[in-house]
Coordinates of C-alpha atoms in Angstrom, one line a residue:
X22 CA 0.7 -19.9 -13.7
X23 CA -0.1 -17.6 -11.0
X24 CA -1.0 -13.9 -11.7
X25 CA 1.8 -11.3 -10.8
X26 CA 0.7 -9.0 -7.7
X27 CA 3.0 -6.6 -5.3
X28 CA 2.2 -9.3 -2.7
X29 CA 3.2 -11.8 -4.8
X30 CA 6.3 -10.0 -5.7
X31 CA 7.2 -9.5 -2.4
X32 CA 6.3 -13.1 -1.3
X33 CA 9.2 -14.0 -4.6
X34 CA 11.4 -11.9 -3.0
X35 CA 11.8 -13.3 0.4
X36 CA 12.1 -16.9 -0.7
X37 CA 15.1 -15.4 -2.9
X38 CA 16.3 -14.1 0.1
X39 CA 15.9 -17.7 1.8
X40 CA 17.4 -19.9 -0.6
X41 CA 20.5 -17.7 -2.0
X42 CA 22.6 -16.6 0.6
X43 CA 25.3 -14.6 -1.4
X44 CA 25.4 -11.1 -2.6
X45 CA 23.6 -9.7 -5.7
X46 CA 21.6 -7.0 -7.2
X47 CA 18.4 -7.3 -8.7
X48 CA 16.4 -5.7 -11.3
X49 CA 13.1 -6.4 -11.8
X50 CA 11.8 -4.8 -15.3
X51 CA 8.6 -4.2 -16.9
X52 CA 5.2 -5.2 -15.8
X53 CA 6.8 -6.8 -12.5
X54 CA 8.3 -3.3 -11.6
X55 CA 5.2 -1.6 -12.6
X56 CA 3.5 -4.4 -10.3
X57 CA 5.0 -3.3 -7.0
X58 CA 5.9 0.2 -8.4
X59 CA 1.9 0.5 -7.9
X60 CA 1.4 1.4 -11.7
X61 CA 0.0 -2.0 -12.8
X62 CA -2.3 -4.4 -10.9
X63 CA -0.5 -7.3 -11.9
X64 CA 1.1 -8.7 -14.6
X65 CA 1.8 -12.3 -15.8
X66 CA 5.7 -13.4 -15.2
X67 CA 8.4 -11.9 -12.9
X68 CA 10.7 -10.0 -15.4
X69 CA 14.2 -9.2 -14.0
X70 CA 17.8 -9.2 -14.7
X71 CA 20.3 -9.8 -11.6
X72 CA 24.4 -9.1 -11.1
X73 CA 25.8 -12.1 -8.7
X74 CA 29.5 -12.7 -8.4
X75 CA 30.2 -15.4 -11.3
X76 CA 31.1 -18.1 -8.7
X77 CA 27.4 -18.2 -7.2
X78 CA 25.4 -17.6 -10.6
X79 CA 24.9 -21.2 -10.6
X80 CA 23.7 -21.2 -7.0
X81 CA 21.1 -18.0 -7.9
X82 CA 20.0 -19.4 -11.6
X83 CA 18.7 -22.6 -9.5
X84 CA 17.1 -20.6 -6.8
X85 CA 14.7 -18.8 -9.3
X86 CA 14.1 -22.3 -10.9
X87 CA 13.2 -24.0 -7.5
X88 CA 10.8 -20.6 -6.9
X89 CA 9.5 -20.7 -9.3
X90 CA 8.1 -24.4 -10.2
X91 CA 7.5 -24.5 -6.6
X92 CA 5.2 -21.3 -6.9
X93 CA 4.2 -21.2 -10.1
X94 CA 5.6 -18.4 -11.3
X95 CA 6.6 -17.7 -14.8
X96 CA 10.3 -16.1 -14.4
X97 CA 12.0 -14.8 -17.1
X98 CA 15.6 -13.1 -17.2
X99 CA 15.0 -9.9 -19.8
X100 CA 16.3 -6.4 -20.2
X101 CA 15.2 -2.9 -22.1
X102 CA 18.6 -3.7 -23.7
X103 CA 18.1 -6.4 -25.3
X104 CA 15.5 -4.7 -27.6
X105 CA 17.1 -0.8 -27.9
X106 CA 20.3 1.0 -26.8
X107 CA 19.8 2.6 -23.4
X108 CA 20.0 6.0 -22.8
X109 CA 22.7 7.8 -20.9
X110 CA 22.8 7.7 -17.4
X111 CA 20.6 4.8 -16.9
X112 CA 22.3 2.8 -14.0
X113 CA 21.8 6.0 -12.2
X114 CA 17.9 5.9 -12.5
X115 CA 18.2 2.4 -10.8
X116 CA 15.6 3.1 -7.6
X117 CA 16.4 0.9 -4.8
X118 CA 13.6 -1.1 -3.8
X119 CA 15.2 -2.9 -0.5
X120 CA 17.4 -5.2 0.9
X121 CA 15.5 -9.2 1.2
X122 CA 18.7 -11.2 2.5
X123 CA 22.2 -10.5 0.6
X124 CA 20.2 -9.2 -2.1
X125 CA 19.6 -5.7 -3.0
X126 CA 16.3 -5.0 -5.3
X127 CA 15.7 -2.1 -7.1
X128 CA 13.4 -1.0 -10.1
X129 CA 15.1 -1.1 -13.5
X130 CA 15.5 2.7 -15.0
X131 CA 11.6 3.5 -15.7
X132 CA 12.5 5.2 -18.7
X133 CA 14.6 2.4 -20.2
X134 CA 11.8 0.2 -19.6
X135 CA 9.4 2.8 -21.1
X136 CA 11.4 2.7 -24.0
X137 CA 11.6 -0.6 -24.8
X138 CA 7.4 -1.2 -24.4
X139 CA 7.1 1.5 -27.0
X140 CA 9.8 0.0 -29.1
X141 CA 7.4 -3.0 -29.1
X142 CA 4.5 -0.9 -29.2
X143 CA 1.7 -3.3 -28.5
X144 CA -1.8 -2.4 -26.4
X145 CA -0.9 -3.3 -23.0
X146 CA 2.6 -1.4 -23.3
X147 CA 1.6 1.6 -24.2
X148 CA -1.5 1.5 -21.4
X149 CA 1.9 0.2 -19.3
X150 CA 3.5 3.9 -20.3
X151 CA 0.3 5.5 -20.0
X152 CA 0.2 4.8 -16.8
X153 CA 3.5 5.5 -16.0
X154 CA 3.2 9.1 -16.6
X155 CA 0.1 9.6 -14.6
X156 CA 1.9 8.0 -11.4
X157 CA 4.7 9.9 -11.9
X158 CA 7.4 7.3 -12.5
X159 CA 8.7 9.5 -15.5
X160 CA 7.8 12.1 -17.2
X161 CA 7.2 13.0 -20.5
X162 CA 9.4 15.7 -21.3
X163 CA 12.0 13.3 -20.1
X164 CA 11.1 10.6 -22.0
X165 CA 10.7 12.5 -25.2
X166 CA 14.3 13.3 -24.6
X167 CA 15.9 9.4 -23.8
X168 CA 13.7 8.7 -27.1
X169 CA 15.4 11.4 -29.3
X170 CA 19.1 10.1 -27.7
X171 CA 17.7 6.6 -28.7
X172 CA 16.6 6.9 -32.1
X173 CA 19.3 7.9 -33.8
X174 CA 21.1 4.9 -32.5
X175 CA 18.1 2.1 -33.3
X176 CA 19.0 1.2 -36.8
X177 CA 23.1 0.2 -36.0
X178 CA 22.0 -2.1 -32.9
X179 CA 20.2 -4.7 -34.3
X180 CA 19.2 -6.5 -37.1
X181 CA 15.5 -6.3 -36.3
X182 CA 15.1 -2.9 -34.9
X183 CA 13.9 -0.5 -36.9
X184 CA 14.0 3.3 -36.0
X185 CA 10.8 4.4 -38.4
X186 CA 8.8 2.0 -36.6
X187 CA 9.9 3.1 -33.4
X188 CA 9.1 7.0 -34.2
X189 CA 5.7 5.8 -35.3
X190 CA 4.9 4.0 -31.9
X191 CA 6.5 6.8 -29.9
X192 CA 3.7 9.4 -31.8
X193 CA 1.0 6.8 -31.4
X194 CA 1.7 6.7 -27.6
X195 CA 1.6 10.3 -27.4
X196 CA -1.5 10.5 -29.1
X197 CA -3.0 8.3 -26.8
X198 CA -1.6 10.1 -23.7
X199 CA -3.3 12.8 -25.3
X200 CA -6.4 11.4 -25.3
X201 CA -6.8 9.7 -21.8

C-alpha cells in the first residue's frame, strides 16, 4: 500500500472526479484530512465518508474500488460517529476543500474528528490532536467544550464506549499538550 501524502490525496481526488460523473459531497476524516489539512505528513489509508444520491451509490462505491486497487490505496469509509456522539453544530464546521468534477470535498468537522482520536486515545492520535492545536485547526478552549457536550452522552451510545475512559484520555492529551 502506498503512503498517504497531500499530493497523493489530490492525485485520489481527481481520478474520483474522472470516473464518477454525478453529484456528491465528500468528507475526508482523520489522518487523510490532517494530510492535506497540512497537519500530518502522511498517513496510511484515505479515510472519508461521502453523500451521493442513492441511485449512483453503486456507481461511486465502485469508483473508490477501481482507485483504489488501481493505486494502491487503502480506502476506507469511517466517521467520528461511529465511535462518539458529535457535538452540536458539526455539519457547520464542514470546511470546503474544492470542487474535483461533480464532487464537492471538504474536511470533516476538525473537532469531531479530534474527538473521536482521543476517544481512541492511542500515540499517534493524540500527536494527531497535538498537532492540530499548534496549526490552528481547533482550539482548545473549543474542544474542551464539544468534549464536555460529549461526555455526558458517551455511556447511552454504545455498548463499548465508555465515558471514564474517555475523561482519562482527554486529561492525558492535555497533559501532553502541556508538555510539547
Amino acid at each position: 500500500m502506498v503512503d498517504i501524502t497531500s499530493q497523493v490525496l489530490r492525485d485520489f481526488l481527481n481520478q474520483l472526479a474522472r470516473c464518477y460523473r454525478f453529484p456528491g459531497r465528500l468528507y475526508l476524516v482523520g489522518g487523510s484530512s490532517l494530510a492535506l489539512a497540512a497537519a500530518k505528513v502522511s498517513t496510511l489509508d484515505i479515510d472519508l465518508q461521502f453523500d451521493v444520491p442513492a441511485e449512483h451509490r453503486e456507481a461511486f462505491i465502485h469508483c473508490l474500488r477501481q482507485i483504489g486497487q488501481q493505486s494502491q490505496l487503502s480506502i476506507e469509509q469511517a466517521s467520528p460517529d461511529q465511535f462518539i456522539p458529535l457535538p452540536r453544530g458539526y455539519r457547520d464546521r464542514h470546511q470546503f476543500i474544492g470542487r474535483y468534477g461533480s464532487i464537492d470535498v471538504f474536511h470533516f468537522d476538525f473537532y469531531s474528528v479530534a474527538l473521536s482520536k482521543l476517544h481512541r486515545g492511542n500515540e499517534k492520535d493524540f500527536a494527531d490532536v497535538i498537532e492540530m492545536v499548534r496549526q490552528g485547526l481547533i482550539s482548545l478552549d473549543q474542544l474542551r467544550g464539544y468534549f464536555h457536550e460529549v461526555l455526558p452522552q458517551l455511556d447511552s451510545f454504545d455498548i463499548s464506549a465508555d465515558a471514564i475512559d474517555f475523561e482519562r484520555n482527554f486529561s492525558l492529551f492535555e497533559q501532553r499538550l502541556a508538555q510539547n
